[in-house]
Coordinates of C-alpha atoms and ligand atoms in Angstrom, one line a residue:
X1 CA 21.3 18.9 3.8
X2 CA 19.3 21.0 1.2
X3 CA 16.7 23.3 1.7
X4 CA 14.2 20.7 0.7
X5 CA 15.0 18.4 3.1
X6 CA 14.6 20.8 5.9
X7 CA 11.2 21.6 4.3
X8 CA 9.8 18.3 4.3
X9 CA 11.2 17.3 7.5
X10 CA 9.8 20.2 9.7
X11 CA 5.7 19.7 8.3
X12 CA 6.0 15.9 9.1
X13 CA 4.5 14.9 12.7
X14 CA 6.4 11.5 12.7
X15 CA 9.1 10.6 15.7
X16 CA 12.2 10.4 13.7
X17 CA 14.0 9.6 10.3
X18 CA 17.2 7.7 10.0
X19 CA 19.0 8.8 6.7
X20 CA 22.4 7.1 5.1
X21 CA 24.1 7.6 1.8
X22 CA 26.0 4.6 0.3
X23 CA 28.8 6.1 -2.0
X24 CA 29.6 3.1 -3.4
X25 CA 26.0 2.9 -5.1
X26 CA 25.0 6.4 -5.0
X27 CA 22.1 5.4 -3.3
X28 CA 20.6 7.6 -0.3
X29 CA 18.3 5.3 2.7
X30 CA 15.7 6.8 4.4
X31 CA 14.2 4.8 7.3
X32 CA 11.1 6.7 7.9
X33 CA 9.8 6.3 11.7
X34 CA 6.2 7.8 11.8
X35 CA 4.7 6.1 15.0
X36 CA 5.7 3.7 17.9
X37 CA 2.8 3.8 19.9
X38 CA 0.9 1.2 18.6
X39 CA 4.8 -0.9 18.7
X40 CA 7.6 -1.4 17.0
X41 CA 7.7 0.5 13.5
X42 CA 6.3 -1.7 10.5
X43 CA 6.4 -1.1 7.2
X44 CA 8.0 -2.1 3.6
X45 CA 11.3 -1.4 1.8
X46 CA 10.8 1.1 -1.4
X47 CA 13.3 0.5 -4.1
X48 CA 13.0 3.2 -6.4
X49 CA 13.9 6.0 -9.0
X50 CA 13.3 9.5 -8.1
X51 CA 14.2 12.8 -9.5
X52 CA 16.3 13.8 -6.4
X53 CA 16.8 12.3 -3.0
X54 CA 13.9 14.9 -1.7
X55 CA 11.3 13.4 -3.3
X56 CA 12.3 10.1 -1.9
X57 CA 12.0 11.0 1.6
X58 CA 8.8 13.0 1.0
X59 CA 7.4 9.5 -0.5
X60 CA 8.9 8.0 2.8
X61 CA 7.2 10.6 5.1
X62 CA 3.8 10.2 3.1
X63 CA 4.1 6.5 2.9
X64 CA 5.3 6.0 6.8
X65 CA 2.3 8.1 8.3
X66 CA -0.3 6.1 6.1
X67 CA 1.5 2.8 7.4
X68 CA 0.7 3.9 11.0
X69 CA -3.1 4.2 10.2
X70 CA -2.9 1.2 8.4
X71 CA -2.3 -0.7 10.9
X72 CA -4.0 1.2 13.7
X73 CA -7.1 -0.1 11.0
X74 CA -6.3 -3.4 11.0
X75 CA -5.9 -4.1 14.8
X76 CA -2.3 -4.9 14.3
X77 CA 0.3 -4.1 17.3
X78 CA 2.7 -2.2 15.3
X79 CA 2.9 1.6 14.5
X80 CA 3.7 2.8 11.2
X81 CA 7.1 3.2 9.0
X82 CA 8.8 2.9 5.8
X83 CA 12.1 2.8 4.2
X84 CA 12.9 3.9 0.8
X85 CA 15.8 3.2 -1.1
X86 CA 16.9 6.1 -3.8
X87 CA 19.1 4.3 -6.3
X88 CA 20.2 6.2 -9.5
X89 CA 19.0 3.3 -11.5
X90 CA 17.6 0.2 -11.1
X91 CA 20.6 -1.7 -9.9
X92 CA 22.2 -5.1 -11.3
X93 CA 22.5 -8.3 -9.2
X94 CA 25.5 -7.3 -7.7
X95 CA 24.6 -3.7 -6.8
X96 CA 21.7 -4.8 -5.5
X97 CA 23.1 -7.1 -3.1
X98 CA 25.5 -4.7 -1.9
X99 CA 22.9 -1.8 -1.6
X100 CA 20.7 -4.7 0.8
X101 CA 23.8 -5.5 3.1
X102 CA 24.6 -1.8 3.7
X103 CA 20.4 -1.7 4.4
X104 CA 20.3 -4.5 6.4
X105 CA 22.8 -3.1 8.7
X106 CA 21.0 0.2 8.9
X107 CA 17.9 -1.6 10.3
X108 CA 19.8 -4.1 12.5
X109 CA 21.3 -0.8 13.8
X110 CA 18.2 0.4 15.4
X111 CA 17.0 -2.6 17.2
X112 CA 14.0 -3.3 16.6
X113 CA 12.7 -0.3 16.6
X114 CA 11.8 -1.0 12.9
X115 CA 10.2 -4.1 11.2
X116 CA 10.6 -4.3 7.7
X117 CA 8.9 -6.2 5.2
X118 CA 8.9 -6.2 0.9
X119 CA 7.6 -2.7 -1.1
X120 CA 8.1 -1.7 -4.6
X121 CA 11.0 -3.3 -6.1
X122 CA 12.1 -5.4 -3.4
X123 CA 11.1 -9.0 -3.2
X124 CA 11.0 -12.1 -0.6
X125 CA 15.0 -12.9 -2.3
X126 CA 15.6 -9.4 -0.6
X127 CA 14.0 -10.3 2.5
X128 CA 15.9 -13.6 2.7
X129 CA 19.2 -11.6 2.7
X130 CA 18.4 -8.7 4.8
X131 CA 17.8 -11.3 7.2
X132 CA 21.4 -12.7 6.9
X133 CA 22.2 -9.4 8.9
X134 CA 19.0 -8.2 10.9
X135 CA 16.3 -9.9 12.3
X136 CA 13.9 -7.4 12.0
X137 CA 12.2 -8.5 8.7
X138 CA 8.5 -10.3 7.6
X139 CA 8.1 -12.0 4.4
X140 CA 10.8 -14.0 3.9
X141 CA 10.6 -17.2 1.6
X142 CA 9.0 -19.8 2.4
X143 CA 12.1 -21.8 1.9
X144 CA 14.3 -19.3 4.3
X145 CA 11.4 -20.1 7.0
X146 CA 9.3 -16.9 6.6
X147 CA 5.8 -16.5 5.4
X148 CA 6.1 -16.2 1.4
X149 CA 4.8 -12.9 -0.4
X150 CA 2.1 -11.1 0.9
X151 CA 0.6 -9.8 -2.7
X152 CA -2.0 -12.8 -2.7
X153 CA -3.1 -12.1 0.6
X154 CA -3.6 -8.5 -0.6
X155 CA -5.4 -9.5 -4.0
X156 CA -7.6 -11.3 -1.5
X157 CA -8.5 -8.6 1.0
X158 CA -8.6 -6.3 -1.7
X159 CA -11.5 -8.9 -3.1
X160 CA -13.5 -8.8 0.1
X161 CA -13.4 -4.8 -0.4
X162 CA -14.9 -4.7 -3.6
X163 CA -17.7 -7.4 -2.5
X164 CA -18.4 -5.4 0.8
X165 CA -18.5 -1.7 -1.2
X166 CA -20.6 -3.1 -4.1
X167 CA -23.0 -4.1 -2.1
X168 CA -23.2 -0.7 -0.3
X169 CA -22.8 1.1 -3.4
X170 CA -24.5 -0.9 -5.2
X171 CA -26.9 -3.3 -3.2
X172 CA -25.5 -5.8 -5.3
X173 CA -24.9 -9.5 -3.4
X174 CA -22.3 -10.9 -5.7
X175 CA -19.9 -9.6 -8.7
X176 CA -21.2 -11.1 -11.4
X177 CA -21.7 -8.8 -14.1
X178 CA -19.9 -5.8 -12.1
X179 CA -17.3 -4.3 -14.2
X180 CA -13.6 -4.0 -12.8
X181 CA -10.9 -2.5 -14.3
X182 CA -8.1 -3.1 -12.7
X183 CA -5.0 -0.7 -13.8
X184 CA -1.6 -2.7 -12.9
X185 CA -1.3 -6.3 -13.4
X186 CA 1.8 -7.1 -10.8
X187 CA 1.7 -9.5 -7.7
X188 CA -1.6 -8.0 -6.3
X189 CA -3.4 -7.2 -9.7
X190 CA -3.2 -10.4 -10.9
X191 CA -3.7 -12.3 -8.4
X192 CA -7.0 -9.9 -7.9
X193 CA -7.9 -10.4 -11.3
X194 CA -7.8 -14.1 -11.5
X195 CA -9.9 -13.5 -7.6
X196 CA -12.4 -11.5 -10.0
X197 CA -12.7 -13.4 -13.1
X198 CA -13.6 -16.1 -11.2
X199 CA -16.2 -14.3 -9.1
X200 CA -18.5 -13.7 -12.9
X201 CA -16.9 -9.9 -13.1
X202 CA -16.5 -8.3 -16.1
X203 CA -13.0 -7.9 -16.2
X204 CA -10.9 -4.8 -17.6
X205 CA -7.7 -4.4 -17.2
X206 CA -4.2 -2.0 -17.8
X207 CA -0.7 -2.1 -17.6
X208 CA 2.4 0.1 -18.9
X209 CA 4.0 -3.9 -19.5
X210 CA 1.8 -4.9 -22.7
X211 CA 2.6 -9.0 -22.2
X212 CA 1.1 -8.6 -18.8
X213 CA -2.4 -7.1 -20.5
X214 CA -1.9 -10.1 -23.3
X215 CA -1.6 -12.7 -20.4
X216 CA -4.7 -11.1 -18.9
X217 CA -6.7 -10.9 -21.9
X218 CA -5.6 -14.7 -22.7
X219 CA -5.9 -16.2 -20.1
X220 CA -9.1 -14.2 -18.2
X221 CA -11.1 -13.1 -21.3
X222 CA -10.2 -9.0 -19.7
X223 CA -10.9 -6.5 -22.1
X224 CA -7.5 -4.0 -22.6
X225 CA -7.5 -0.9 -21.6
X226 CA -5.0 1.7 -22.6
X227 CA -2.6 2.5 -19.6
X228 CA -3.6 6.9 -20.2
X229 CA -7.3 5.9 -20.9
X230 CA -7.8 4.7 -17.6
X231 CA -9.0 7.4 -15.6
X232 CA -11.9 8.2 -18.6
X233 CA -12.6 4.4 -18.7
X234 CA -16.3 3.5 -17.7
X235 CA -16.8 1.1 -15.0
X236 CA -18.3 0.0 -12.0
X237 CA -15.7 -0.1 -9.9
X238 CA -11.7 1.1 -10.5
X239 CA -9.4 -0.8 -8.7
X240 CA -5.6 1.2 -8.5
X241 CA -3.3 -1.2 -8.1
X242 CA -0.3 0.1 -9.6
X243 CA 1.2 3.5 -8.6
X244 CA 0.6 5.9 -5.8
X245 CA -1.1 9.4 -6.6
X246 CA -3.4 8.4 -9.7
X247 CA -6.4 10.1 -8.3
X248 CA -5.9 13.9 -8.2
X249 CA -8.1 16.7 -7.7
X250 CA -9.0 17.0 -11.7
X251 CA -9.3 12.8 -11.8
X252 CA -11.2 12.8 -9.3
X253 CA -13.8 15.1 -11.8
X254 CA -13.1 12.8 -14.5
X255 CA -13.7 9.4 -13.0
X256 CA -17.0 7.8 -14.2
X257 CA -16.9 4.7 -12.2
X258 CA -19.0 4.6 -8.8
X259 CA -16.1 2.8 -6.9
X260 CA -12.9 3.0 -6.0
X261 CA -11.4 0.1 -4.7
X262 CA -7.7 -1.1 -4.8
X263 CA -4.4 -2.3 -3.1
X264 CA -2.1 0.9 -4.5
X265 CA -0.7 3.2 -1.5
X266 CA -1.3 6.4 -1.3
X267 CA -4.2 6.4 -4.4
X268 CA -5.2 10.1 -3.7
X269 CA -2.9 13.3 -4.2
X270 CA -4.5 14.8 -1.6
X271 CA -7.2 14.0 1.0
X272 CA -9.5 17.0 -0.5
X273 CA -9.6 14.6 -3.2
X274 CA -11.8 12.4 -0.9
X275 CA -14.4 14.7 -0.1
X276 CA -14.7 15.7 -4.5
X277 CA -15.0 11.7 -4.6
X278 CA -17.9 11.8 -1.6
X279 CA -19.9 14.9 -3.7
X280 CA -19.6 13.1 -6.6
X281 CA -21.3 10.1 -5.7
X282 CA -18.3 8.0 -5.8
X283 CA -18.0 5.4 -2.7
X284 CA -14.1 5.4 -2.2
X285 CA -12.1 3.2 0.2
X286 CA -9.2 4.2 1.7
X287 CA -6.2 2.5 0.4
X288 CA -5.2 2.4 3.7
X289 CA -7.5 0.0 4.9
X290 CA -8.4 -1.9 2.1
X291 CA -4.9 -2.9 1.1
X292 CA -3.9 -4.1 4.5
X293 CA -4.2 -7.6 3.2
X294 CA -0.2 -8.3 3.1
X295 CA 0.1 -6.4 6.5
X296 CA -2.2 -9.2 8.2
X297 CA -0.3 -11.6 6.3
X298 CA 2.8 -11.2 6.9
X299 CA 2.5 -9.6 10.5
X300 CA -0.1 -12.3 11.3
X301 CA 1.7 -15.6 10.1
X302 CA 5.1 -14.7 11.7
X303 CA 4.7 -12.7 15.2
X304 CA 1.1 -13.0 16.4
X305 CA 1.2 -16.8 15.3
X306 CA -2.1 -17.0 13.4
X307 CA -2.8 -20.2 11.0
X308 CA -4.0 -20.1 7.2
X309 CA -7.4 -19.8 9.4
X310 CA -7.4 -17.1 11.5
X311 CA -5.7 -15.0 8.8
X312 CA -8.4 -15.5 6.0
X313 CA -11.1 -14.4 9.0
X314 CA -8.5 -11.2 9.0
X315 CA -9.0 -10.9 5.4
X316 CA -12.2 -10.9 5.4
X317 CA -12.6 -8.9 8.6
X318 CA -11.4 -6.1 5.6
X319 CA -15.1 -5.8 3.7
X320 CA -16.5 -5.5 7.8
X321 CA -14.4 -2.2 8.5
X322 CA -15.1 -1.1 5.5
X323 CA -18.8 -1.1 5.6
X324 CA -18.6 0.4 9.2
X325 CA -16.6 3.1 7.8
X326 CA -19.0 4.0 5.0
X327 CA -21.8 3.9 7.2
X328 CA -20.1 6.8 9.8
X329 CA -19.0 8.7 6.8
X330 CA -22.7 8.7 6.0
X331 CA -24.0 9.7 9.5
X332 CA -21.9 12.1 9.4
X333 CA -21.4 13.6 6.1
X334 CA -17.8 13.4 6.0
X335 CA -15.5 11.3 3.7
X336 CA -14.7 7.6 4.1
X337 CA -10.6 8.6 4.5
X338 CA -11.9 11.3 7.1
X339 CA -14.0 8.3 8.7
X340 CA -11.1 5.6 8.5
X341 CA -9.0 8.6 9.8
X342 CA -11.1 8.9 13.0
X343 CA -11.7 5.0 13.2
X344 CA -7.1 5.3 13.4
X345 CA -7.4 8.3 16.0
X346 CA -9.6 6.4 18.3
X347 CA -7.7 3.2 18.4
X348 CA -4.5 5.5 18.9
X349 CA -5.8 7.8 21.4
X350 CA -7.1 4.4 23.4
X351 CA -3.0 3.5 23.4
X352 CA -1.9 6.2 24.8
Ligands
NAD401 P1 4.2 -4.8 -8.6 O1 5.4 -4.0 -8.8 O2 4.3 -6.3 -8.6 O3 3.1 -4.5 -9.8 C1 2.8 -3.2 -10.2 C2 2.3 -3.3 -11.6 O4 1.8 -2.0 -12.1 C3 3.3 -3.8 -12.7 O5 2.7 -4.8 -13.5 C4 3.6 -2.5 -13.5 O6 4.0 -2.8 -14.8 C5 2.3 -1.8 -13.4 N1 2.3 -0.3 -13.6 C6 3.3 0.5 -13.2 N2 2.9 1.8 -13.6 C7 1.8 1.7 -14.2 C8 0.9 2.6 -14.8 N3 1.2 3.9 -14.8 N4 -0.3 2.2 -15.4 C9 -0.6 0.9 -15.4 N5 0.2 -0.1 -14.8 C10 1.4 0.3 -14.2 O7 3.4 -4.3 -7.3 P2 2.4 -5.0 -6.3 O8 3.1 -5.8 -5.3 O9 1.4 -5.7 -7.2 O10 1.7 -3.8 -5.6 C11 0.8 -3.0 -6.3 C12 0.4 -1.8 -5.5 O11 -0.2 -2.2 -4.3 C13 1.6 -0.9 -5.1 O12 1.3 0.4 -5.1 C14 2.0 -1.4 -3.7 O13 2.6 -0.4 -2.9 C15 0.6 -1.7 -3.2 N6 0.5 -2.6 -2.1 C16 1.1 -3.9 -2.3 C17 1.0 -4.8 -1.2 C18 1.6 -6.2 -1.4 O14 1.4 -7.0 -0.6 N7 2.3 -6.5 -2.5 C19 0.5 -4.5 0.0 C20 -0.1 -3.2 0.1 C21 -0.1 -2.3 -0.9
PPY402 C1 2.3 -2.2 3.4 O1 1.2 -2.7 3.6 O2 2.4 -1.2 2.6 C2 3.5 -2.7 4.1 O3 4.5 -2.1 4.1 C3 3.3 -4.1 4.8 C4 4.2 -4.3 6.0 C5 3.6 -4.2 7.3 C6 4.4 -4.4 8.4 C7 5.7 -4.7 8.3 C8 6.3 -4.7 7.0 C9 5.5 -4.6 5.9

């Protein structure tokens, strides 16, 4: 094990970390256990690219402690995890498959003790075959008996955030006239921009896959925006919903929108970045808790039995935690990821 690993590994306060390397596909696994206090380990499967297999597990480690707040948040009895898959490129069909068997037999191998679910780059099809091996997974098809995707139950959480910090931002009721840009146009971010069209926004939008922005701008009347003019872009509210780590310290001085607002993990490089946010004037919500949207979902519809129902009043339950969260971060002068932290702590402390 290199020298990185080791580094990474020793700063991370999570309970443990399964690793396996495929030969055959060159891929490395890291099942990334952060918390089982809450329960059993949830938290998606990342297939990705990454420079070396390092940087996948730090993504893991980052990605697994954010899951346990997540759904500390959201009231959900699960701690927090996350796998991530390191391929060398994006496999083929067959690749694919195999790389999924040899992963669904890492999770069957630890019992339950993990729950997975889709991430970047894996889909329900995924789901439906890890199940073929392991029962430990949400989200598969509606066909194979499991709950469907959970991006348009993100898009509409994601919704009730905006509505719920515009009108503490903003004082403003509804959307109409309240410019959106919304950068990354895949399962959440179109879904959220058909939610927001709809609602009278003023839509912008930006993606790195042009025929996506086309679609948009066709079918939604959005206004393109280019994918590196995003950050400069004036708007009410900017709604991440494409990669991790778009808001850095020097964004963060950039930005000239009074909200941020969107499903993307991870959205700040650093949690300083939430305080710049807070001096600047900029209401942010944490990613953590606005995105939980596909959490409820799929943890709602297939182990705590909720109906179509009960999960919508989850959804909107969302734009509620948010507001309380703004309104301690205010009391108290700290930032709304320090408040959502504390909001996490308490509900984990009361577990213990
Ligand atoms: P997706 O892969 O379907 O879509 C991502 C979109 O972003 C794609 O259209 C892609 O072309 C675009 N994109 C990539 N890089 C970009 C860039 N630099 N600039 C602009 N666009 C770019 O993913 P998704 O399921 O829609 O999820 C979006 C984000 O929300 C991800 O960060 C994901 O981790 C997070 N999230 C998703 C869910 C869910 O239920 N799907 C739940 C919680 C969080
Ligand atoms: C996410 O919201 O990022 C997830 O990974 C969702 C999830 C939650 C619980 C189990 C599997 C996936």
């Amino acid at each position: 094990m290199d020298q990185a690993f080791e580094h990474r590994l020793a700063g991370w306060d999570g309970e443990h970390v399964v690793i396996r390397y495929d030969p055959a596909s060159s891929t490395w696994m890291f099942v990334c256990i952060h918390s089982t206090r809450l329960g059993p380990a949830g938290g998606g499967t990342r297939l990705r690219v990454y420079p070396r297999p390092a940087a996948a597990l730090a993504d893991g480690l980052l990605l697994a402690k954010a899951m346990t707040t997540k759904l500390a948040v959201a009231g959900l009895p699960l701690g927090g995890g996350k796998a991530v898959l390191a391929v060398p490129a994006l496999p083929d069909p067959v690749t694919r498959a195999r790389i999924i068997d040899r992963y669904a037999d890492l999770v069957a191998s630890l019992r339950g003790t993990y729950l997975t679910g889709p991430d970047m780059n894996t889909s329900e099809s995924d789901m439906d075959r890890i199940a073929r091996r392991c029962p430990y997974v949400f989200c598969r098809s509606v066909a194979a008996g499991g709950s469907g995707s959970s991006a348009p139950a993100t898009a509409v959480g994601v919704l009730h955030g905006i509505r719920a910090s515009v009108q503490y931002a903003l004082d403003a009721g509804d959307l109409r006239g309240i410019s959106v840009l919304v950068q990354g146009l895949g399962g959440v971010g179109s879904h959220l921009a058909r939610l927001l069209a709809d609602a009278g926004a003023t839509l912008l939008v930006a993606d790195v896959d042009a025929g996506r922005v086309q679609q948009a701008v066709r079918a939604l009347g959005a206004k393109p925006v280019e994918p590196d003019a995003v950050v400069g872009t004036a708007c009410d509210v900017f709604a991440p919903c494409a990669i991790g780590g778009v808001i850095d310290l020097q964004a963060a001085e950039t930005l000239t929108c009074r909200i941020v607002a969107g499903a993307a993990n991870n959205q700040l490089t650093d949690p300083r970045v939430a305080r710049q946010l807070r001096d600047r004037g900029v209401l942010y919500a944490p990613d953590f808790v606005i995105n939980a949207g596909g959490a409820l979902h799929g943890v709602g519809l297939e182990k705590l039995g909720w109906d179509q129902a009960e999960l919508q009043r989850h959804l909107a339950g969302i734009g509620e935690t948010l507001t309380g969260i703004y309104r301690e971060a205010d009391q108290d002068d700290i930032s709304t990821h320090e408040a959502a932290q504390r909001l996490a702590q308490r509900r984990l402390d009361a577990a213990r």
